[in-house]
């Protein structure tokens, strides 16, 4: 068995198997596969194809890596790093505060410019937290009318506020 030829013809296949199982390119596993192939080349028997034997060695090496302490340690470090990256700074920058204030003003103006019947149901149900039933009783109109007005009010607001979405 010519070992250099074996590596050349199977290198891409071995990399693909490792990537498929570990979800990453890993040269250490690849080297481990080559070492195992080299050490066990005298034990290889021509029962199946050589390629399937090589695939099995690559699969087993990849699975062993996933079970290893090194992989678990790497995962915990990565998870800690991800947590640190994802922690948001709770302090708002002056720019964020100005943008939030401007955004709120645009939304308030849009609600203020709604037709009065739409404005009152939006304020009652979306701002003050009334249920449809409560708003219906308070305004002395059917629930269907409340739902219809809210739908139409949201439709108008979505048109006016499309730049904020």
Tab-separated table of N, CA and C in Angstrom:
chain	number	residue	atom	x	y	z
A	1	UNK	N	0.849	-1.183	0.000
A	1	UNK	CA	0.000	0.000	0.000
A	1	UNK	C	0.892	1.243	0.000
A	2	UNK	N	0.738	2.090	-0.994
A	2	UNK	CA	1.493	3.333	-1.096
A	2	UNK	C	0.770	4.390	-0.261
A	3	UNK	N	1.380	4.747	0.858
A	3	UNK	CA	0.714	5.636	1.818
A	3	UNK	C	0.524	7.051	1.265
A	4	UNK	N	1.490	7.574	0.530
A	4	UNK	CA	1.351	8.911	-0.064
A	4	UNK	C	0.184	8.959	-1.041
A	5	UNK	N	0.046	7.931	-1.840
A	5	UNK	CA	-1.062	7.859	-2.801
A	5	UNK	C	-2.400	7.754	-2.069
A	6	UNK	N	-2.410	6.979	-0.980
A	6	UNK	CA	-3.617	6.823	-0.170
A	6	UNK	C	-4.074	8.176	0.376
A	7	UNK	N	-3.152	8.983	0.860
A	7	UNK	CA	-3.482	10.311	1.400
A	7	UNK	C	-3.993	11.222	0.287
A	8	UNK	N	-3.310	11.242	-0.832
A	8	UNK	CA	-3.711	12.113	-1.943
A	8	UNK	C	-5.117	11.805	-2.434
A	9	UNK	N	-5.423	10.540	-2.592
A	9	UNK	CA	-6.729	10.173	-3.155
A	9	UNK	C	-7.872	10.292	-2.153
A	10	UNK	N	-7.571	10.293	-0.858
A	10	UNK	CA	-8.642	10.289	0.151
A	10	UNK	C	-8.677	11.531	1.028
A	11	UNK	N	-7.781	12.457	0.801
A	11	UNK	CA	-7.677	13.642	1.657
A	11	UNK	C	-8.997	14.427	1.725
A	12	UNK	N	-9.589	14.724	0.577
A	12	UNK	CA	-10.820	15.519	0.547
A	12	UNK	C	-11.981	14.764	1.205
A	13	UNK	N	-12.039	13.474	0.975
A	13	UNK	CA	-13.085	12.650	1.567
A	13	UNK	C	-12.972	12.634	3.096
A	14	UNK	N	-11.763	12.507	3.587
A	14	UNK	CA	-11.523	12.506	5.036
A	14	UNK	C	-11.923	13.856	5.628
A	15	UNK	N	-11.532	14.948	4.978
A	15	UNK	CA	-11.903	16.286	5.452
A	15	UNK	C	-13.421	16.442	5.496
A	16	UNK	N	-14.102	15.933	4.471
A	16	UNK	CA	-15.561	16.047	4.407
A	16	UNK	C	-16.233	15.287	5.543
A	17	UNK	N	-15.748	14.106	5.832
A	17	UNK	CA	-16.314	13.304	6.926
A	17	UNK	C	-16.115	14.018	8.258
A	18	UNK	N	-14.929	14.539	8.477
A	18	UNK	CA	-14.638	15.257	9.720
A	18	UNK	C	-15.545	16.477	9.848
A	19	UNK	N	-15.691	17.233	8.781
A	19	UNK	CA	-16.531	18.428	8.780
A	19	UNK	C	-17.996	18.067	9.028
A	20	UNK	N	-18.439	16.962	8.427
A	20	UNK	CA	-19.826	16.544	8.566
A	20	UNK	C	-20.134	16.157	10.020
A	21	UNK	N	-19.226	15.474	10.681
A	21	UNK	CA	-19.475	14.980	12.032
A	21	UNK	C	-19.207	16.051	13.083
A	22	UNK	N	-18.103	16.788	12.952
A	22	UNK	CA	-17.736	17.759	13.986
A	22	UNK	C	-18.217	19.175	13.699
A	23	UNK	N	-18.725	19.408	12.495
A	23	UNK	CA	-19.203	20.732	12.066
A	23	UNK	C	-18.086	21.766	12.012
A	24	UNK	N	-16.862	21.294	11.798
A	24	UNK	CA	-15.726	22.203	11.667
A	24	UNK	C	-14.583	21.506	10.934
A	25	UNK	N	-13.680	22.311	10.384
A	25	UNK	CA	-12.461	21.744	9.811
A	25	UNK	C	-11.496	21.545	10.962
A	26	UNK	N	-10.880	20.368	11.046
A	26	UNK	CA	-10.004	20.092	12.166
A	26	UNK	C	-8.815	19.278	11.675
A	27	UNK	N	-7.684	19.937	11.569
A	27	UNK	CA	-6.479	19.280	11.072
A	27	UNK	C	-5.939	18.257	12.059
A	28	UNK	N	-6.189	18.460	13.351
A	28	UNK	CA	-5.723	17.492	14.348
A	28	UNK	C	-6.394	16.135	14.145
A	29	UNK	N	-7.692	16.159	13.892
A	29	UNK	CA	-8.406	14.898	13.646
A	29	UNK	C	-7.895	14.277	12.344
A	30	UNK	N	-7.692	15.114	11.355
A	30	UNK	CA	-7.191	14.625	10.068
A	30	UNK	C	-5.842	13.917	10.261
A	31	UNK	N	-4.953	14.527	11.032
A	31	UNK	CA	-3.655	13.910	11.310
A	31	UNK	C	-3.829	12.597	12.071
A	32	UNK	N	-4.766	12.587	13.006
A	32	UNK	CA	-5.054	11.376	13.766
A	32	UNK	C	-5.507	10.245	12.840
A	33	UNK	N	-6.337	10.577	11.859
A	33	UNK	CA	-6.803	9.583	10.884
A	33	UNK	C	-5.611	9.030	10.113
A	34	UNK	N	-4.732	9.893	9.637
A	34	UNK	CA	-3.568	9.437	8.874
A	34	UNK	C	-2.659	8.538	9.712
A	35	UNK	N	-2.485	8.893	10.971
A	35	UNK	CA	-1.638	8.084	11.856
A	35	UNK	C	-2.267	6.703	12.056
A	36	UNK	N	-3.576	6.680	12.296
A	36	UNK	CA	-4.259	5.393	12.484
A	36	UNK	C	-4.188	4.549	11.217
A	37	UNK	N	-4.367	5.189	10.065
A	37	UNK	CA	-4.263	4.448	8.802
A	37	UNK	C	-2.859	3.868	8.629
A	38	UNK	N	-1.856	4.662	8.937
A	38	UNK	CA	-0.469	4.225	8.783
A	38	UNK	C	-0.139	3.089	9.755
A	39	UNK	N	-0.555	3.258	11.033
A	39	UNK	CA	-0.254	2.233	12.037
A	39	UNK	C	-0.991	0.922	11.761
A	40	UNK	N	-2.175	1.011	11.204
A	40	UNK	CA	-2.996	-0.182	11.014
A	40	UNK	C	-3.021	-0.678	9.574
A	41	UNK	N	-2.173	-0.121	8.734
A	41	UNK	CA	-2.191	-0.522	7.322
A	41	UNK	C	-1.850	-1.999	7.153
A	42	UNK	N	-1.008	-2.549	8.035
A	42	UNK	CA	-0.665	-3.969	7.920
A	42	UNK	C	-1.814	-4.869	8.377
A	43	UNK	N	-2.744	-4.321	9.158
A	43	UNK	CA	-3.882	-5.096	9.641
A	43	UNK	C	-5.069	-5.042	8.686
A	44	UNK	N	-5.016	-4.152	7.710
A	44	UNK	CA	-6.128	-4.013	6.766
A	44	UNK	C	-6.267	-5.273	5.928
A	45	UNK	N	-7.489	-5.771	5.877
A	45	UNK	CA	-7.775	-6.956	5.075
A	45	UNK	C	-8.707	-6.564	3.945
A	46	UNK	N	-8.545	-7.129	2.807
A	46	UNK	CA	-9.304	-6.781	1.601
A	46	UNK	C	-10.730	-7.327	1.613
A	47	UNK	N	-11.438	-7.243	2.735
A	47	UNK	CA	-12.810	-7.733	2.780
A	47	UNK	C	-13.765	-6.750	2.109
A	48	UNK	N	-13.566	-5.502	2.342
A	48	UNK	CA	-14.393	-4.463	1.726
A	48	UNK	C	-13.493	-3.535	0.943
A	49	UNK	N	-14.060	-2.441	0.493
A	49	UNK	CA	-13.232	-1.506	-0.258
A	49	UNK	C	-12.329	-0.738	0.701
A	50	UNK	N	-11.213	-0.326	0.191
A	50	UNK	CA	-10.264	0.434	1.000
A	50	UNK	C	-10.875	1.764	1.418
A	51	UNK	N	-11.672	2.340	0.534
A	51	UNK	CA	-12.298	3.636	0.823
A	51	UNK	C	-13.251	3.526	2.012
A	52	UNK	N	-14.018	2.445	2.100
A	52	UNK	CA	-14.942	2.306	3.233
A	52	UNK	C	-14.173	2.122	4.537
A	53	UNK	N	-13.035	1.441	4.479
A	53	UNK	CA	-12.189	1.294	5.665
A	53	UNK	C	-11.676	2.664	6.114
A	54	UNK	N	-11.218	3.464	5.172
A	54	UNK	CA	-10.714	4.808	5.469
A	54	UNK	C	-11.843	5.675	6.030
A	55	UNK	N	-13.029	5.573	5.435
A	55	UNK	CA	-14.189	6.332	5.929
A	55	UNK	C	-14.517	5.958	7.373
A	56	UNK	N	-14.470	4.685	7.680
A	56	UNK	CA	-14.763	4.216	9.033
A	56	UNK	C	-13.738	4.765	10.022
A	57	UNK	N	-12.479	4.742	9.644
A	57	UNK	CA	-11.428	5.285	10.517
A	57	UNK	C	-11.676	6.777	10.750
A	58	UNK	N	-12.024	7.519	9.698
A	58	UNK	CA	-12.282	8.962	9.826
A	58	UNK	C	-13.504	9.210	10.701
A	59	UNK	N	-14.564	8.438	10.505
A	59	UNK	CA	-15.780	8.600	11.327
A	59	UNK	C	-15.477	8.330	12.797
A	60	UNK	N	-14.772	7.241	13.061
A	60	UNK	CA	-14.465	6.891	14.444
A	60	UNK	C	-13.562	7.925	15.109
A	61	UNK	N	-12.592	8.436	14.383
A	61	UNK	CA	-11.701	9.467	14.937
A	61	UNK	C	-12.485	10.732	15.248
A	62	UNK	N	-13.427	11.088	14.375
A	62	UNK	CA	-14.250	12.278	14.595
A	62	UNK	C	-15.153	12.101	15.811
A	63	UNK	N	-15.752	10.928	15.924
A	63	UNK	CA	-16.623	10.645	17.072
A	63	UNK	C	-15.831	10.618	18.374
A	64	UNK	N	-14.626	10.049	18.315
A	64	UNK	CA	-13.765	10.047	19.506
A	64	UNK	C	-13.429	11.465	19.940
A	65	UNK	N	-13.183	12.319	18.972
A	65	UNK	CA	-12.887	13.722	19.290
A	65	UNK	C	-14.063	14.385	19.997
A	66	UNK	N	-15.277	14.129	19.502
A	66	UNK	CA	-16.457	14.739	20.128
A	66	UNK	C	-16.660	14.249	21.558
A	67	UNK	N	-16.191	13.044	21.851
A	67	UNK	CA	-16.308	12.499	23.202
A	67	UNK	C	-15.177	12.970	24.112
A	68	UNK	N	-14.127	13.518	23.531
A	68	UNK	CA	-12.911	13.842	24.281
A	68	UNK	C	-13.092	15.034	25.210
A	69	UNK	N	-12.243	15.090	26.209
A	69	UNK	CA	-12.247	16.201	27.163
A	69	UNK	C	-11.823	17.492	26.483
A	70	UNK	N	-10.931	17.411	25.507
A	70	UNK	CA	-10.472	18.618	24.809
A	70	UNK	C	-11.632	19.312	24.111
A	71	UNK	N	-12.483	18.532	23.459
A	71	UNK	CA	-13.638	19.105	22.768
A	71	UNK	C	-14.595	19.742	23.774
A	72	UNK	N	-14.867	19.049	24.861
A	72	UNK	CA	-15.801	19.565	25.864
A	72	UNK	C	-15.259	20.849	26.490
A	73	UNK	N	-13.952	20.891	26.736
A	73	UNK	CA	-13.339	22.092	27.282
A	73	UNK	C	-13.428	23.239	26.282
A	74	UNK	N	-13.180	22.940	25.011
A	74	UNK	CA	-13.261	23.951	23.950
A	74	UNK	C	-14.684	24.502	23.857
A	75	UNK	N	-15.670	23.620	23.960
A	75	UNK	CA	-17.069	24.040	23.888
A	75	UNK	C	-17.428	24.949	25.055
A	76	UNK	N	-16.961	24.614	26.257
A	76	UNK	CA	-17.312	25.448	27.410
A	76	UNK	C	-16.651	26.813	27.302
A	77	UNK	N	-15.417	26.865	26.783
A	77	UNK	CA	-14.748	28.155	26.587
A	77	UNK	C	-15.487	28.972	25.537
A	78	UNK	N	-15.881	28.331	24.466
A	78	UNK	CA	-16.602	29.023	23.408
A	78	UNK	C	-17.924	29.544	23.931
A	79	UNK	N	-18.612	28.742	24.719
A	79	UNK	CA	-19.899	29.165	25.270
A	79	UNK	C	-19.709	30.385	26.173
A	80	UNK	N	-18.644	30.368	26.991
A	80	UNK	CA	-18.375	31.512	27.854
A	80	UNK	C	-18.073	32.752	27.025
A	81	UNK	N	-17.308	32.588	25.971
A	81	UNK	CA	-16.990	33.716	25.101
A	81	UNK	C	-18.254	34.267	24.449
A	82	UNK	N	-19.141	33.368	24.014
A	82	UNK	CA	-20.402	33.806	23.401
A	82	UNK	C	-21.243	34.601	24.382
A	83	UNK	N	-21.255	34.154	25.628
A	83	UNK	CA	-22.030	34.868	26.651
A	83	UNK	C	-21.476	36.273	26.824
A	84	UNK	N	-20.167	36.388	26.890
A	84	UNK	CA	-19.558	37.706	27.069
A	84	UNK	C	-19.856	38.623	25.891
A	85	UNK	N	-19.826	38.072	24.691
A	85	UNK	CA	-20.098	38.876	23.504
A	85	UNK	C	-21.558	39.323	23.485
A	86	UNK	N	-22.442	38.459	23.941
A	86	UNK	CA	-23.868	38.746	23.870
A	86	UNK	C	-24.403	39.579	25.029
A	87	UNK	N	-23.571	39.836	26.037
A	87	UNK	CA	-24.021	40.689	27.128
A	87	UNK	C	-24.083	42.117	26.603
A	88	UNK	N	-25.243	42.684	26.745
A	88	UNK	CA	-25.421	44.045	26.229
A	88	UNK	C	-25.069	45.053	27.303
A	89	UNK	N	-24.519	46.139	26.857
A	89	UNK	CA	-24.224	47.240	27.757
A	89	UNK	C	-25.554	47.873	28.153
A	90	UNK	N	-25.830	47.892	29.428
A	90	UNK	CA	-27.125	48.389	29.892
A	90	UNK	C	-27.208	49.921	29.838
A	91	UNK	N	-26.077	50.562	29.756
A	91	UNK	CA	-26.081	52.013	29.668
A	91	UNK	C	-26.422	52.426	28.246
A	92	UNK	N	-27.304	53.379	28.137
A	92	UNK	CA	-27.640	53.888	26.813
A	92	UNK	C	-26.689	55.020	26.469
A	93	UNK	N	-26.269	55.007	25.240
A	93	UNK	CA	-25.430	56.109	24.784
A	93	UNK	C	-26.335	57.310	24.534
A	94	UNK	N	-25.776	58.503	24.503
A	94	UNK	CA	-26.589	59.683	24.199
A	94	UNK	C	-27.295	59.559	22.844
A	95	UNK	N	-26.617	58.951	21.886
A	95	UNK	CA	-27.235	58.760	20.564
A	95	UNK	C	-28.463	57.870	20.657
A	96	UNK	N	-28.349	56.781	21.430
A	96	UNK	CA	-29.485	55.870	21.599
A	96	UNK	C	-30.655	56.583	22.263
A	97	UNK	N	-30.366	57.394	23.248
A	97	UNK	CA	-31.424	58.127	23.940
A	97	UNK	C	-32.140	59.093	22.998
A	98	UNK	N	-31.379	59.787	22.179
A	98	UNK	CA	-31.970	60.738	21.234
A	98	UNK	C	-32.815	59.993	20.203
A	99	UNK	N	-32.282	58.889	19.677
A	99	UNK	CA	-33.027	58.112	18.695
A	99	UNK	C	-34.319	57.544	19.284
A	100	UNK	N	-34.247	57.069	20.523
A	100	UNK	CA	-35.441	56.540	21.182
A	100	UNK	C	-36.475	57.639	21.376
A	101	UNK	N	-36.032	58.797	21.808
A	101	UNK	CA	-36.947	59.918	22.023
A	101	UNK	C	-37.593	60.346	20.708
A	102	UNK	N	-36.794	60.436	19.657
A	102	UNK	CA	-37.337	60.817	18.345
A	102	UNK	C	-38.331	59.783	17.841
A	103	UNK	N	-38.003	58.543	18.035
A	103	UNK	CA	-38.898	57.454	17.615
A	103	UNK	C	-40.229	57.534	18.366
A	104	UNK	N	-40.151	57.770	19.661
A	104	UNK	CA	-41.367	57.883	20.467
A	104	UNK	C	-42.224	59.064	20.005
A	105	UNK	N	-41.579	60.171	19.674
A	105	UNK	CA	-42.320	61.340	19.194
A	105	UNK	C	-43.056	61.032	17.896
A	106	UNK	N	-42.389	60.323	16.978
A	106	UNK	CA	-43.008	59.967	15.706
A	106	UNK	C	-44.218	59.064	15.942
A	107	UNK	N	-44.077	58.104	16.843
A	107	UNK	CA	-45.191	57.194	17.141
A	107	UNK	C	-46.351	57.946	17.780
A	108	UNK	N	-46.054	58.818	18.743
A	108	UNK	CA	-47.112	59.606	19.403
A	108	UNK	C	-47.831	60.483	18.392
A	109	UNK	N	-47.070	61.132	17.508
A	109	UNK	CA	-47.691	61.973	16.473
A	109	UNK	C	-48.591	61.148	15.556
A	110	UNK	N	-48.147	59.949	15.218
A	110	UNK	CA	-48.947	59.090	14.341
A	110	UNK	C	-50.255	58.699	15.019
A	111	UNK	N	-50.194	58.376	16.297
A	111	UNK	CA	-51.416	58.016	17.041
A	111	UNK	C	-52.322	59.243	17.172
A	112	UNK	N	-51.737	60.397	17.450
A	112	UNK	CA	-52.519	61.634	17.599
A	112	UNK	C	-53.246	61.998	16.304
A	113	UNK	N	-52.675	61.652	15.159
A	113	UNK	CA	-53.269	62.008	13.874
A	113	UNK	C	-54.292	60.991	13.355
A	114	UNK	N	-54.526	59.930	14.121
A	114	UNK	CA	-55.548	58.962	13.725
A	114	UNK	C	-56.938	59.594	13.847
A	115	UNK	N	-57.896	59.018	13.139
A	115	UNK	CA	-59.288	59.436	13.301
A	115	UNK	C	-59.664	59.203	14.763
A	116	UNK	N	-60.525	60.054	15.334
A	116	UNK	CA	-60.850	59.951	16.762
A	116	UNK	C	-61.343	58.567	17.195
A	117	UNK	N	-62.172	57.904	16.392
A	117	UNK	CA	-62.681	56.595	16.793
A	117	UNK	C	-61.571	55.535	16.794
A	118	UNK	N	-60.562	55.672	15.912
A	118	UNK	CA	-59.435	54.756	15.900
A	118	UNK	C	-58.487	55.057	17.062
A	119	UNK	N	-58.275	56.334	17.289
A	119	UNK	CA	-57.361	56.769	18.350
A	119	UNK	C	-57.825	56.265	19.710
A	120	UNK	N	-59.140	56.390	19.987
A	120	UNK	CA	-59.608	55.998	21.311
A	120	UNK	C	-59.472	54.497	21.559
A	121	UNK	N	-59.740	53.662	20.552
A	121	UNK	CA	-59.602	52.214	20.782
A	121	UNK	C	-58.138	51.797	20.874
A	122	UNK	N	-57.268	52.426	20.104
A	122	UNK	CA	-55.832	52.131	20.201
A	122	UNK	C	-55.319	52.503	21.581
A	123	UNK	N	-55.683	53.683	22.056
A	123	UNK	CA	-55.252	54.103	23.387
A	123	UNK	C	-55.793	53.167	24.458
A	124	UNK	N	-57.074	52.835	24.361
A	124	UNK	CA	-57.679	51.990	25.391
A	124	UNK	C	-57.068	50.586	25.410
A	125	UNK	N	-56.995	49.959	24.241
A	125	UNK	CA	-56.582	48.549	24.197
A	125	UNK	C	-55.067	48.350	24.151
A	126	UNK	N	-54.375	49.191	23.439
A	126	UNK	CA	-52.935	48.981	23.264
A	126	UNK	C	-52.085	49.739	24.280
A	127	UNK	N	-52.571	50.883	24.731
A	127	UNK	CA	-51.780	51.681	25.671
A	127	UNK	C	-52.222	51.433	27.116
A	128	UNK	N	-53.529	51.530	27.371
A	128	UNK	CA	-54.027	51.385	28.743
A	128	UNK	C	-54.348	49.945	29.125
A	129	UNK	N	-54.317	49.033	28.178
A	129	UNK	CA	-54.461	47.626	28.495
A	129	UNK	C	-55.876	47.110	28.675
A	130	UNK	N	-56.856	47.830	28.183
A	130	UNK	CA	-58.234	47.347	28.260
A	130	UNK	C	-58.380	46.110	27.371
A	131	UNK	N	-59.229	45.182	27.803
A	131	UNK	CA	-59.580	44.069	26.923
A	131	UNK	C	-60.600	44.585	25.913
A	132	UNK	N	-60.833	43.791	24.868
A	132	UNK	CA	-61.842	44.193	23.887
A	132	UNK	C	-63.212	44.317	24.547
A	133	UNK	N	-63.509	43.414	25.458
A	133	UNK	CA	-64.810	43.443	26.149
A	133	UNK	C	-64.947	44.716	26.978
A	134	UNK	N	-63.893	45.081	27.697
A	134	UNK	CA	-63.930	46.288	28.531
A	134	UNK	C	-64.096	47.534	27.661
A	135	UNK	N	-63.343	47.580	26.559
A	135	UNK	CA	-63.461	48.720	25.651
A	135	UNK	C	-64.851	48.772	25.045
A	136	UNK	N	-65.417	47.623	24.733
A	136	UNK	CA	-66.759	47.552	24.161
A	136	UNK	C	-67.790	48.116	25.141
A	137	UNK	N	-67.689	47.755	26.383
A	137	UNK	CA	-68.622	48.256	27.404
A	137	UNK	C	-68.419	49.754	27.626
A	138	UNK	N	-67.169	50.152	27.695
A	138	UNK	CA	-66.855	51.564	27.971
A	138	UNK	C	-67.342	52.468	26.834
A	139	UNK	N	-67.185	52.000	25.584
A	139	UNK	CA	-67.569	52.811	24.428
A	139	UNK	C	-68.993	52.510	23.954
A	140	UNK	N	-69.615	51.533	24.603
A	140	UNK	CA	-70.991	51.162	24.292
A	140	UNK	C	-71.162	50.804	22.805
A	141	UNK	N	-70.287	49.884	22.334
A	141	UNK	CA	-70.392	49.393	20.956
A	141	UNK	C	-69.979	47.918	20.925
A	142	UNK	N	-70.369	47.199	19.891
A	142	UNK	CA	-70.051	45.763	19.828
A	142	UNK	C	-68.548	45.483	19.790
A	143	UNK	N	-68.174	44.274	20.250
A	143	UNK	CA	-66.770	43.857	20.236
A	143	UNK	C	-66.239	43.829	18.808
A	144	UNK	N	-67.060	43.416	17.876
A	144	UNK	CA	-66.646	43.384	16.472
A	144	UNK	C	-66.232	44.752	15.975
A	145	UNK	N	-66.922	45.778	16.422
A	145	UNK	CA	-66.575	47.150	16.039
A	145	UNK	C	-65.219	47.532	16.629
A	146	UNK	N	-64.992	47.133	17.880
A	146	UNK	CA	-63.697	47.411	18.537
A	146	UNK	C	-62.570	46.736	17.743
A	147	UNK	N	-62.779	45.471	17.418
A	147	UNK	CA	-61.751	44.731	16.662
A	147	UNK	C	-61.501	45.370	15.297
A	148	UNK	N	-62.563	45.766	14.641
A	148	UNK	CA	-62.456	46.389	13.321
A	148	UNK	C	-61.696	47.707	13.411
A	149	UNK	N	-62.012	48.507	14.401
A	149	UNK	CA	-61.329	49.801	14.561
A	149	UNK	C	-59.854	49.612	14.883
A	150	UNK	N	-59.561	48.636	15.726
A	150	UNK	CA	-58.155	48.376	16.055
A	150	UNK	C	-57.409	47.923	14.803
A	151	UNK	N	-58.026	47.030	14.042
A	151	UNK	CA	-57.410	46.560	12.803
A	151	UNK	C	-57.114	47.724	11.867
A	152	UNK	N	-58.116	48.572	11.657
A	152	UNK	CA	-57.945	49.704	10.742
A	152	UNK	C	-56.949	50.725	11.274
A	153	UNK	N	-56.951	50.934	12.589
A	153	UNK	CA	-55.991	51.867	13.186
A	153	UNK	C	-54.557	51.343	12.998
A	154	UNK	N	-54.358	50.051	13.239
A	154	UNK	CA	-53.023	49.460	13.072
A	154	UNK	C	-52.588	49.512	11.607
A	155	UNK	N	-53.546	49.340	10.727
A	155	UNK	CA	-53.247	49.404	9.298
A	155	UNK	C	-52.751	50.805	8.925
A	156	UNK	N	-53.457	51.833	9.411
A	156	UNK	CA	-53.027	53.212	9.141
A	156	UNK	C	-51.675	53.502	9.781
A	157	UNK	N	-51.493	53.039	11.015
A	157	UNK	CA	-50.211	53.268	11.693
A	157	UNK	C	-49.058	52.579	10.962
A	158	UNK	N	-49.324	51.385	10.441
A	158	UNK	CA	-48.244	50.689	9.734
A	158	UNK	C	-47.821	51.443	8.477
A	159	UNK	N	-48.765	52.113	7.850
A	159	UNK	CA	-48.433	52.910	6.648
A	159	UNK	C	-47.602	54.132	7.055
A	160	UNK	N	-48.072	54.832	8.091
A	160	UNK	CA	-47.389	56.039	8.530
A	160	UNK	C	-46.023	55.734	9.130
A	161	UNK	N	-45.928	54.606	9.841
A	161	UNK	CA	-44.691	54.271	10.573
A	161	UNK	C	-43.818	53.255	9.834
A	162	UNK	N	-44.043	53.066	8.548
A	162	UNK	CA	-43.301	52.044	7.804
A	162	UNK	C	-41.793	52.254	7.855
A	163	UNK	N	-41.341	53.480	7.989
A	163	UNK	CA	-39.906	53.750	8.051
A	163	UNK	C	-39.266	53.310	9.372
A	164	UNK	N	-40.099	53.142	10.405
A	164	UNK	CA	-39.569	52.689	11.693
A	164	UNK	C	-39.481	51.174	11.797
A	165	UNK	N	-40.136	50.487	10.886
A	165	UNK	CA	-40.168	49.025	10.970
A	165	UNK	C	-39.024	48.415	10.226
